[in-house]
Amino acid sequence: MKKNGHRLEVYVINMLMASLAHVTNDKLFKLTYRTIGRLAEKLGKRDYYVRRIRWVLDLFDQGHPALEFTKKILRSLNPHHRKTIIQSYVINQLLVGTNKRKAFAEQPGGYYPPGFLVISPTMRCNLKCFGCYAGSYQQTEELSFETIDRILIEAKEMGIYFITFSGGEPFFLKHIFDVFEKHNDMSFLVYTHGGLIDERVAQKIISVGNVIPSISIEGFREATDQRRGKGHFDRVMAAMDMLRDAGVLFGYSATQTRKNHDSITSDEFVDFMIDKGCLLGCYFMYVPVGRDPKTELMPTPQQRDYLRESLGRWRNSKPILFIDFWNDAPWVNGCMSGARKYAHINSKGDVEPCVFCHFATHNIHEYSLKEALNSPLFQAIKAKIPYDENLYRPCMLVDHPEVGREMALNHGAYFTHEGADCIFTDLADEIDEFAESYKSFADPAWQKHPQSKHSRGE
């Protein structure tokens, strides 16, 4: 019964999660999710995850919007899609995968693997968005089905069952649904511009069941069309309508720039995304890497700080899950890069520390995933994290650029496309100025944060 995990507990959790979709009585709903929580605690061997499970359950008891968010997932999704996501992510990634990652770390020569990988299987894209972080990669290079298949097999051996696909535009990859179908025990978050999603693609997403699209958007029509081309906003709206009507779990992805800040940080925009059916909201900050990098596109320190504050307010009032690549650093104790929490494999196979760090020492065509994720470069990065006790300043590119320059220039790394060194050379003075300016906002904010040493009285 214990082979391949606690099968009885897994079966019962799946049955109870499915039943929650039909429970309308609040007392019965709470009793059921409490039962699920106790079973999940039995499966989760790491104290960290047990504490998180209990924390989430306490939020539910307090009537937090997370409870409404959970009800929406259970009740609005296509049943096959819901069941597959619960199995591949909740069970395999969070519970079974956590135990496998721990076991991998305890074996001879092992180390604790990252929780997920970002793979950009192709850099092909039909848009020419200004400031695209991936805009300078060669669009002719792609990862074959065989290469992706090997990466995913090796990832699961390490306990990694959650993969993010980025690019380029991932849906240009002809064999992408073959990957999803073969590895249906994994879940895939796909960052897409949304322009290729039609009814056929929406139905294929339902059919495989393990895909969560996150559609890039710059705000409302004017901001989106200005960056992505006239008419793109309407195509995105149509894609969201199709995904919502099909019962797909999907979200939006917004990159904060100086130009679109007012739009994407407004309550009006977030409420609009919720009304369109988004259950996930991902926020990134523009970093001057890739196509024609410009520091003047970066949000001002004031704007960056405003987004941080807004996320705290939204999380306590809106039924949608927010993820922020920078401002959520306190949750993971600093930077996630260098395979500490994740790494990026680009379309040429280069294993980069982060989607914004365009340098590498290993290529997946020459090394196993286990070797690439434990490279001397990645070990050096992990040894320095966190770079500062202030976890609101987690990044080695824009918060502690001296660390980024050290890693990129002094550890035998090569740059993965032409011009990738620009952020460390031509733009170095401007990045240093940005880092120092943001510090004047981040440091006072951190002093008020419950995780800061000051607030703990240490």
Short mmCIF file of C-alpha atoms in Angstrom, two decimals:
data_model
loop_
_atom_site.label_atom_id
_atom_site.label_comp_id
_atom_site.label_asym_id
_atom_site.label_seq_id
_atom_site.Cartn_x
_atom_site.Cartn_y
_atom_site.Cartn_z
CA MET A 1 0.00 0.00 0.00
CA LYS A 2 2.98 2.32 0.61
CA LYS A 3 4.67 1.70 -2.72
CA ASN A 4 5.11 4.91 -4.74
CA GLY A 5 3.79 6.93 -1.81
CA HIS A 6 0.84 6.53 0.53
CA ARG A 7 -1.68 5.28 -2.02
CA LEU A 8 -4.63 5.07 0.36
CA GLU A 9 -4.17 8.65 1.59
CA VAL A 10 -3.72 9.88 -1.97
CA TYR A 11 -6.88 8.11 -3.10
CA VAL A 12 -8.92 9.52 -0.22
CA ILE A 13 -7.59 13.07 -0.80
CA ASN A 14 -8.57 12.85 -4.47
CA MET A 15 -12.06 11.63 -3.58
CA LEU A 16 -12.58 14.33 -0.95
CA MET A 17 -11.30 17.10 -3.25
CA ALA A 18 -13.73 15.96 -5.92
CA SER A 19 -16.58 15.91 -3.42
CA LEU A 20 -15.84 19.48 -2.32
CA ALA A 21 -16.96 20.67 -5.74
CA HIS A 22 -20.52 19.70 -4.82
CA VAL A 23 -20.56 20.71 -1.14
CA THR A 24 -22.64 23.85 -0.55
CA ASN A 25 -22.96 23.65 3.24
CA ASP A 26 -20.15 25.72 4.79
CA LYS A 27 -19.80 23.55 7.90
CA LEU A 28 -19.48 20.39 5.82
CA PHE A 29 -17.03 22.17 3.49
CA LYS A 30 -14.82 23.12 6.44
CA LEU A 31 -14.99 19.61 7.91
CA THR A 32 -13.98 18.10 4.56
CA TYR A 33 -11.01 20.39 3.93
CA ARG A 34 -9.83 19.85 7.52
CA THR A 35 -9.83 16.10 6.84
CA ILE A 36 -7.87 16.69 3.64
CA GLY A 37 -5.40 18.81 5.61
CA ARG A 38 -4.78 16.06 8.16
CA LEU A 39 -4.16 13.51 5.40
CA ALA A 40 -1.83 15.95 3.62
CA GLU A 41 0.13 16.44 6.83
CA LYS A 42 0.70 12.66 6.98
CA LEU A 43 2.12 12.74 3.46
CA GLY A 44 4.23 15.89 3.90
CA LYS A 45 7.42 14.85 5.68
CA ARG A 46 9.04 18.30 5.67
CA ASP A 47 8.01 20.44 8.63
CA TYR A 48 8.03 23.48 6.31
CA TYR A 49 5.16 22.10 4.23
CA VAL A 50 3.20 20.86 7.23
CA ARG A 51 3.34 24.37 8.68
CA ARG A 52 2.15 25.81 5.34
CA ILE A 53 -0.78 23.38 5.20
CA ARG A 54 -1.86 24.40 8.69
CA TRP A 55 -1.43 28.08 7.83
CA VAL A 56 -3.69 27.75 4.78
CA LEU A 57 -6.33 25.91 6.79
CA ASP A 58 -6.26 28.65 9.43
CA LEU A 59 -6.83 31.23 6.67
CA PHE A 60 -9.85 29.25 5.53
CA ASP A 61 -11.26 29.27 9.06
CA GLN A 62 -10.84 33.06 9.19
CA GLY A 63 -12.92 33.56 6.03
CA HIS A 64 -9.90 34.73 4.01
CA PRO A 65 -10.44 35.23 0.23
CA ALA A 66 -8.26 32.13 -0.22
CA LEU A 67 -11.34 30.10 0.75
CA GLU A 68 -13.44 31.69 -1.99
CA PHE A 69 -10.55 31.16 -4.43
CA THR A 70 -10.46 27.46 -3.52
CA LYS A 71 -14.22 27.13 -3.99
CA LYS A 72 -13.95 28.71 -7.43
CA ILE A 73 -11.26 26.23 -8.46
CA LEU A 74 -13.26 23.27 -7.22
CA ARG A 75 -16.59 24.40 -8.69
CA SER A 76 -15.75 26.19 -11.94
CA LEU A 77 -13.20 23.89 -13.52
CA ASN A 78 -13.85 21.12 -16.01
CA PRO A 79 -13.96 17.92 -13.87
CA HIS A 80 -11.15 16.16 -15.80
CA HIS A 81 -8.97 19.27 -15.66
CA ARG A 82 -9.62 19.70 -11.93
CA LYS A 83 -8.85 16.05 -11.17
CA THR A 84 -5.63 16.10 -13.23
CA ILE A 85 -4.35 19.33 -11.64
CA ILE A 86 -5.08 18.01 -8.13
CA GLN A 87 -3.22 14.78 -8.88
CA SER A 88 -0.26 16.29 -10.76
CA TYR A 89 0.28 19.39 -8.59
CA VAL A 90 -1.29 18.95 -5.15
CA ILE A 91 -0.45 15.27 -4.80
CA ASN A 92 2.61 14.69 -6.99
CA GLN A 93 4.41 18.03 -6.69
CA LEU A 94 3.52 19.26 -3.21
CA LEU A 95 3.25 15.98 -1.32
CA VAL A 96 4.90 13.03 -3.07
CA GLY A 97 7.45 15.25 -4.85
CA THR A 98 8.48 16.96 -1.62
CA ASN A 99 9.33 13.60 -0.09
CA LYS A 100 11.24 12.53 -3.20
CA ARG A 101 13.25 15.76 -3.20
CA LYS A 102 14.13 15.21 0.42
CA ALA A 103 15.20 11.62 -0.30
CA PHE A 104 17.29 12.82 -3.27
CA ALA A 105 19.12 15.24 -0.99
CA GLU A 106 19.89 12.50 1.52
CA GLN A 107 21.44 10.06 -0.94
CA PRO A 108 25.24 9.97 -1.45
CA GLY A 109 26.28 12.91 -3.62
CA GLY A 110 22.78 14.33 -3.46
CA TYR A 111 21.54 17.86 -2.87
CA TYR A 112 18.11 19.39 -2.40
CA PRO A 113 16.66 19.94 -5.89
CA PRO A 114 14.75 23.06 -6.93
CA GLY A 115 10.98 22.94 -6.62
CA PHE A 116 10.41 23.61 -10.32
CA LEU A 117 12.08 24.35 -13.64
CA VAL A 118 11.39 26.95 -16.30
CA ILE A 119 11.94 25.63 -19.81
CA SER A 120 11.80 27.79 -22.93
CA PRO A 121 11.54 25.09 -25.61
CA THR A 122 11.36 27.65 -28.43
CA MET A 123 12.08 31.33 -28.79
CA ARG A 124 9.85 31.67 -31.86
CA CYS A 125 7.26 34.39 -31.51
CA ASN A 126 5.15 36.40 -33.94
CA LEU A 127 5.23 39.53 -31.76
CA LYS A 128 7.99 42.13 -31.43
CA CYS A 129 7.26 43.54 -27.99
CA PHE A 130 9.65 46.28 -26.92
CA GLY A 131 11.72 45.31 -23.91
CA CYS A 132 11.10 41.55 -24.31
CA TYR A 133 13.56 39.77 -22.00
CA ALA A 134 13.80 36.89 -24.50
CA GLY A 135 13.94 39.05 -27.61
CA SER A 136 17.66 38.62 -28.32
CA TYR A 137 17.81 34.82 -28.36
CA GLN A 138 18.02 33.07 -31.73
CA GLN A 139 14.51 32.08 -32.85
CA THR A 140 15.76 29.21 -34.99
CA GLU A 141 16.79 26.97 -32.08
CA GLU A 142 14.33 24.62 -30.39
CA LEU A 143 14.46 21.76 -27.93
CA SER A 144 13.42 18.47 -29.51
CA PHE A 145 10.76 16.25 -28.05
CA GLU A 146 13.47 13.76 -27.10
CA THR A 147 15.46 16.38 -25.20
CA ILE A 148 12.45 17.72 -23.32
CA ASP A 149 11.35 14.16 -22.57
CA ARG A 150 14.76 13.34 -21.06
CA ILE A 151 14.76 16.52 -18.96
CA LEU A 152 11.32 15.72 -17.54
CA ILE A 153 12.17 12.09 -16.81
CA GLU A 154 15.28 13.20 -14.93
CA ALA A 155 13.31 15.92 -13.14
CA LYS A 156 10.78 13.43 -11.81
CA GLU A 157 13.57 11.19 -10.57
CA MET A 158 14.62 14.17 -8.44
CA GLY A 159 11.06 14.85 -7.25
CA ILE A 160 10.21 17.76 -9.57
CA TYR A 161 6.68 17.49 -10.95
CA PHE A 162 5.99 21.17 -11.73
CA ILE A 163 7.32 22.77 -14.91
CA THR A 164 6.89 26.26 -16.32
CA PHE A 165 7.05 26.65 -20.10
CA SER A 166 8.04 30.05 -21.40
CA GLY A 167 9.67 31.40 -24.52
CA GLY A 168 9.21 32.78 -27.13
CA GLU A 169 5.67 31.60 -27.58
CA PRO A 170 5.41 28.00 -26.29
CA PHE A 171 2.35 27.13 -28.39
CA PHE A 172 4.46 27.50 -31.54
CA LEU A 173 6.20 24.26 -30.53
CA LYS A 174 4.61 21.53 -32.67
CA HIS A 175 5.14 18.73 -30.16
CA ILE A 176 4.11 20.65 -27.04
CA PHE A 177 0.89 18.70 -26.49
CA ASP A 178 2.76 15.44 -27.02
CA VAL A 179 4.94 16.47 -24.07
CA PHE A 180 1.91 17.33 -21.92
CA GLU A 181 0.21 14.06 -22.79
CA LYS A 182 3.20 11.80 -22.12
CA HIS A 183 4.00 13.51 -18.82
CA ASN A 184 0.45 13.72 -17.51
CA ASP A 185 1.71 13.10 -13.97
CA MET A 186 3.29 16.58 -14.09
CA SER A 187 1.63 20.00 -14.15
CA PHE A 188 2.67 22.74 -16.57
CA LEU A 189 2.27 26.50 -16.13
CA VAL A 190 2.54 27.99 -19.63
CA TYR A 191 3.35 31.67 -20.12
CA THR A 192 1.77 32.61 -23.43
CA HIS A 193 0.85 35.79 -25.26
CA GLY A 194 -2.57 34.21 -25.82
CA GLY A 195 -2.81 34.99 -29.52
CA LEU A 196 -2.65 31.32 -30.57
CA ILE A 197 -5.38 30.15 -28.19
CA ASP A 198 -8.55 29.30 -30.07
CA GLU A 199 -11.34 26.80 -29.37
CA ARG A 200 -9.21 23.93 -30.69
CA VAL A 201 -6.30 24.76 -28.36
CA ALA A 202 -8.67 25.30 -25.43
CA GLN A 203 -10.16 21.85 -25.96
CA LYS A 204 -6.69 20.28 -26.21
CA ILE A 205 -5.81 21.92 -22.89
CA ILE A 206 -8.91 20.34 -21.37
CA SER A 207 -8.06 17.00 -22.96
CA VAL A 208 -4.55 16.74 -21.47
CA GLY A 209 -5.78 18.31 -18.22
CA ASN A 210 -2.40 19.29 -16.77
CA VAL A 211 -1.85 22.72 -18.38
CA ILE A 212 -2.40 26.11 -16.71
CA PRO A 213 -2.04 29.01 -19.19
CA SER A 214 -0.90 32.41 -17.92
CA ILE A 215 -1.64 35.05 -20.53
CA SER A 216 0.62 38.09 -20.82
CA ILE A 217 -1.13 41.44 -20.72
CA GLU A 218 0.01 45.01 -20.19
CA GLY A 219 -3.18 46.42 -18.70
CA PHE A 220 -6.18 47.55 -20.70
CA ARG A 221 -6.43 47.92 -24.49
CA GLU A 222 -4.21 50.97 -24.99
CA ALA A 223 -1.26 49.68 -22.94
CA THR A 224 -1.50 46.13 -24.31
CA ASP A 225 -1.77 47.12 -27.97
CA GLN A 226 1.00 49.69 -27.57
CA ARG A 227 3.48 46.98 -26.58
CA ARG A 228 2.10 43.90 -28.33
CA GLY A 229 0.49 45.27 -31.48
CA LYS A 230 -2.88 46.65 -32.52
CA GLY A 231 -5.73 44.22 -31.93
CA HIS A 232 -3.83 42.01 -29.50
CA PHE A 233 -5.91 43.03 -26.50
CA ASP A 234 -9.07 41.82 -28.23
CA ARG A 235 -7.39 38.51 -29.09
CA VAL A 236 -6.41 38.07 -25.44
CA MET A 237 -9.95 38.84 -24.29
CA ALA A 238 -11.32 36.23 -26.70
CA ALA A 239 -8.79 33.66 -25.47
CA MET A 240 -9.75 34.29 -21.84
CA ASP A 241 -13.43 33.91 -22.67
CA MET A 242 -12.77 30.56 -24.38
CA LEU A 243 -10.67 29.26 -21.49
CA ARG A 244 -13.22 30.38 -18.88
CA ASP A 245 -16.12 28.83 -20.79
CA ALA A 246 -14.15 25.58 -21.21
CA GLY A 247 -13.50 25.38 -17.45
CA VAL A 248 -9.72 25.86 -17.64
CA LEU A 249 -7.65 27.08 -14.70
CA PHE A 250 -5.78 30.08 -16.13
CA GLY A 251 -4.37 33.43 -15.15
CA TYR A 252 -2.74 36.61 -16.36
CA SER A 253 0.87 37.71 -16.39
CA ALA A 254 1.80 41.39 -16.13
CA THR A 255 5.25 42.92 -16.44
CA GLN A 256 5.48 46.20 -14.56
CA THR A 257 7.15 48.99 -16.54
CA ARG A 258 7.26 52.71 -16.04
CA LYS A 259 4.67 53.01 -18.83
CA ASN A 260 1.98 50.59 -17.70
CA HIS A 261 2.33 50.90 -13.91
CA ASP A 262 -0.89 52.86 -13.38
CA SER A 263 -2.89 50.34 -15.38
CA ILE A 264 -1.71 46.99 -13.98
CA THR A 265 -1.64 48.14 -10.35
CA SER A 266 -5.20 49.48 -10.33
CA ASP A 267 -8.02 47.72 -8.50
CA GLU A 268 -10.09 48.22 -11.64
CA PHE A 269 -7.66 46.10 -13.67
CA VAL A 270 -7.42 43.30 -11.11
CA ASP A 271 -11.20 43.15 -10.76
CA PHE A 272 -11.50 43.05 -14.55
CA MET A 273 -9.13 40.07 -14.72
CA ILE A 274 -11.11 38.27 -12.03
CA ASP A 275 -14.34 38.92 -13.95
CA LYS A 276 -12.71 37.45 -17.09
CA GLY A 277 -12.15 34.22 -15.16
CA CYS A 278 -8.51 34.53 -14.09
CA LEU A 279 -7.68 32.57 -10.93
CA LEU A 280 -3.97 33.43 -11.02
CA GLY A 281 -2.20 36.78 -11.31
CA CYS A 282 1.57 36.78 -11.96
CA TYR A 283 3.59 39.97 -11.62
CA PHE A 284 7.11 40.63 -12.91
CA MET A 285 9.27 43.72 -13.08
CA TYR A 286 10.85 44.85 -16.31
CA VAL A 287 14.59 44.12 -16.24
CA PRO A 288 16.81 45.65 -18.95
CA VAL A 289 17.90 42.41 -20.62
CA GLY A 290 16.98 41.08 -24.05
CA ARG A 291 15.62 43.26 -26.83
CA ASP A 292 16.99 46.83 -26.78
CA PRO A 293 17.42 47.06 -22.98
CA LYS A 294 16.60 50.45 -21.45
CA THR A 295 16.68 51.35 -17.76
CA GLU A 296 14.10 54.07 -18.38
CA LEU A 297 11.52 51.30 -18.92
CA MET A 298 12.11 50.02 -15.39
CA PRO A 299 9.44 51.01 -12.87
CA THR A 300 10.57 53.81 -10.61
CA PRO A 301 11.48 52.81 -7.04
CA GLN A 302 8.21 54.44 -5.93
CA GLN A 303 6.22 52.37 -8.44
CA ARG A 304 7.94 49.14 -7.42
CA ASP A 305 7.15 49.86 -3.77
CA TYR A 306 3.54 50.67 -4.63
CA LEU A 307 3.09 47.25 -6.28
CA ARG A 308 4.51 45.58 -3.18
CA GLU A 309 1.97 47.37 -0.99
CA SER A 310 -0.87 46.68 -3.42
CA LEU A 311 -0.22 42.95 -3.42
CA GLY A 312 -0.57 42.83 0.35
CA ARG A 313 -3.90 44.63 0.13
CA TRP A 314 -5.22 42.53 -2.76
CA ARG A 315 -4.35 39.25 -1.07
CA ASN A 316 -6.56 40.12 1.84
CA SER A 317 -9.51 41.21 -0.28
CA LYS A 318 -9.63 39.44 -3.68
CA PRO A 319 -10.36 35.76 -4.57
CA ILE A 320 -7.36 35.20 -6.82
CA LEU A 321 -3.88 33.78 -6.21
CA PHE A 322 -1.11 36.35 -6.71
CA ILE A 323 2.52 35.54 -7.47
CA ASP A 324 5.22 38.21 -7.60
CA PHE A 325 8.72 37.28 -8.74
CA TRP A 326 10.41 39.92 -6.54
CA ASN A 327 8.02 40.92 -3.78
CA ASP A 328 7.35 37.35 -2.68
CA ALA A 329 11.00 36.79 -1.75
CA PRO A 330 10.20 36.81 2.00
CA TRP A 331 8.14 33.65 1.43
CA VAL A 332 11.15 31.79 0.02
CA ASN A 333 13.93 33.49 2.00
CA GLY A 334 15.43 35.44 -0.86
CA CYS A 335 16.41 34.87 -4.48
CA MET A 336 15.18 31.63 -6.09
CA SER A 337 17.85 31.46 -8.82
CA GLY A 338 20.76 29.11 -9.38
CA ALA A 339 18.56 26.03 -8.79
CA ARG A 340 17.96 27.03 -5.19
CA LYS A 341 14.26 27.08 -6.02
CA TYR A 342 14.36 27.03 -9.83
CA ALA A 343 16.55 27.38 -12.92
CA HIS A 344 15.94 28.19 -16.59
CA ILE A 345 16.74 25.99 -19.59
CA ASN A 346 16.65 28.01 -22.79
CA SER A 347 15.87 26.81 -26.31
CA LYS A 348 19.55 26.12 -27.01
CA GLY A 349 19.82 23.98 -23.88
CA ASP A 350 21.82 26.46 -21.80
CA VAL A 351 21.02 26.06 -18.11
CA GLU A 352 20.76 29.62 -16.80
CA PRO A 353 20.38 30.69 -13.16
CA CYS A 354 17.18 32.62 -13.92
CA VAL A 355 15.09 33.70 -16.91
CA PHE A 356 16.66 37.17 -16.55
CA CYS A 357 20.25 35.92 -16.01
CA HIS A 358 21.46 35.21 -19.52
CA PHE A 359 24.69 33.40 -18.73
CA ALA A 360 25.55 29.76 -18.09
CA THR A 361 28.33 27.22 -17.63
CA HIS A 362 26.39 24.05 -18.51
CA ASN A 363 24.25 22.93 -21.43
CA ILE A 364 21.63 20.20 -21.10
CA HIS A 365 22.87 18.55 -24.30
CA GLU A 366 26.23 17.92 -22.64
CA TYR A 367 25.29 17.26 -19.02
CA SER A 368 22.59 15.45 -17.09
CA LEU A 369 20.02 17.57 -15.28
CA LYS A 370 21.50 16.45 -11.96
CA GLU A 371 24.94 17.71 -12.99
CA ALA A 372 23.71 20.95 -14.51
CA LEU A 373 21.66 21.95 -11.47
CA ASN A 374 24.63 21.38 -9.18
CA SER A 375 27.24 23.27 -11.23
CA PRO A 376 29.97 25.23 -9.41
CA LEU A 377 28.27 28.43 -10.64
CA PHE A 378 24.95 27.44 -9.10
CA GLN A 379 26.67 26.36 -5.90
CA ALA A 380 28.32 29.79 -5.69
CA ILE A 381 24.98 31.55 -6.19
CA LYS A 382 23.22 29.46 -3.55
CA ALA A 383 26.03 30.04 -1.08
CA LYS A 384 25.38 33.80 -1.20
CA ILE A 385 21.59 33.71 -0.84
CA PRO A 386 20.11 35.73 0.75
CA TYR A 387 22.29 38.60 -0.40
CA ASP A 388 20.93 40.86 2.33
CA GLU A 389 18.82 40.41 5.46
CA ASN A 390 16.25 42.66 3.75
CA LEU A 391 14.31 40.17 1.67
CA TYR A 392 12.50 42.95 -0.16
CA ARG A 393 15.83 43.39 -2.00
CA PRO A 394 16.41 39.80 -3.16
CA CYS A 395 17.76 40.15 -6.70
CA MET A 396 21.38 39.91 -7.85
CA LEU A 397 20.57 41.85 -11.01
CA VAL A 398 18.75 44.96 -9.76
CA ASP A 399 19.08 44.95 -5.96
CA HIS A 400 22.63 43.68 -5.45
CA PRO A 401 24.15 44.11 -8.92
CA GLU A 402 27.65 43.59 -7.55
CA VAL A 403 26.66 39.95 -6.92
CA GLY A 404 25.30 39.56 -10.45
CA ARG A 405 28.49 40.94 -11.95
CA GLU A 406 30.60 38.60 -9.83
CA MET A 407 28.59 35.54 -10.90
CA ALA A 408 28.44 36.45 -14.58
CA LEU A 409 32.01 37.63 -15.00
CA ASN A 410 34.14 35.65 -12.52
CA HIS A 411 32.92 32.03 -12.59
CA GLY A 412 33.79 30.94 -16.11
CA ALA A 413 30.31 31.59 -17.48
CA TYR A 414 29.49 32.37 -21.09
CA PHE A 415 26.73 34.73 -22.19
CA THR A 416 23.89 32.95 -23.92
CA HIS A 417 23.17 35.50 -26.64
CA GLU A 418 24.77 38.55 -28.14
CA GLY A 419 24.47 41.62 -25.93
CA ALA A 420 23.58 39.67 -22.78
CA ASP A 421 26.47 41.28 -20.93
CA CYS A 422 24.95 44.77 -21.31
CA ILE A 423 23.30 44.84 -17.89
CA PHE A 424 26.67 44.11 -16.27
CA THR A 425 28.71 46.53 -18.38
CA ASP A 426 27.10 49.39 -20.30
CA LEU A 427 24.16 49.75 -17.89
CA ALA A 428 26.09 49.05 -14.68
CA ASP A 429 26.08 52.61 -13.34
CA GLU A 430 22.37 53.06 -13.99
CA ILE A 431 21.53 49.74 -12.34
CA ASP A 432 23.62 50.67 -9.30
CA GLU A 433 21.69 53.93 -9.03
CA PHE A 434 18.37 52.09 -9.24
CA ALA A 435 19.44 49.64 -6.51
CA GLU A 436 20.48 52.43 -4.18
CA SER A 437 17.27 54.39 -4.83
CA TYR A 438 15.02 51.42 -4.15
CA LYS A 439 16.90 50.69 -0.92
CA SER A 440 15.48 53.92 0.56
CA PHE A 441 11.97 52.46 0.12
CA ALA A 442 12.69 48.80 0.84
CA ASP A 443 14.64 49.20 4.07
CA PRO A 444 11.91 51.07 6.02
CA ALA A 445 9.33 48.61 4.68
CA TRP A 446 11.41 45.65 5.82
CA GLN A 447 11.73 47.04 9.32
CA LYS A 448 7.95 46.68 9.58
CA HIS A 449 7.86 43.16 8.11
CA PRO A 450 7.14 40.31 10.57
CA GLN A 451 10.11 38.33 9.25
CA SER A 452 12.68 41.08 9.79
CA LYS A 453 15.10 40.72 12.67
CA HIS A 454 13.97 44.08 14.00
CA SER A 455 10.36 42.96 14.20
CA ARG A 456 11.29 39.65 15.85
CA GLY A 457 13.27 41.51 18.45
CA GLU A 458 16.55 39.76 17.54
#
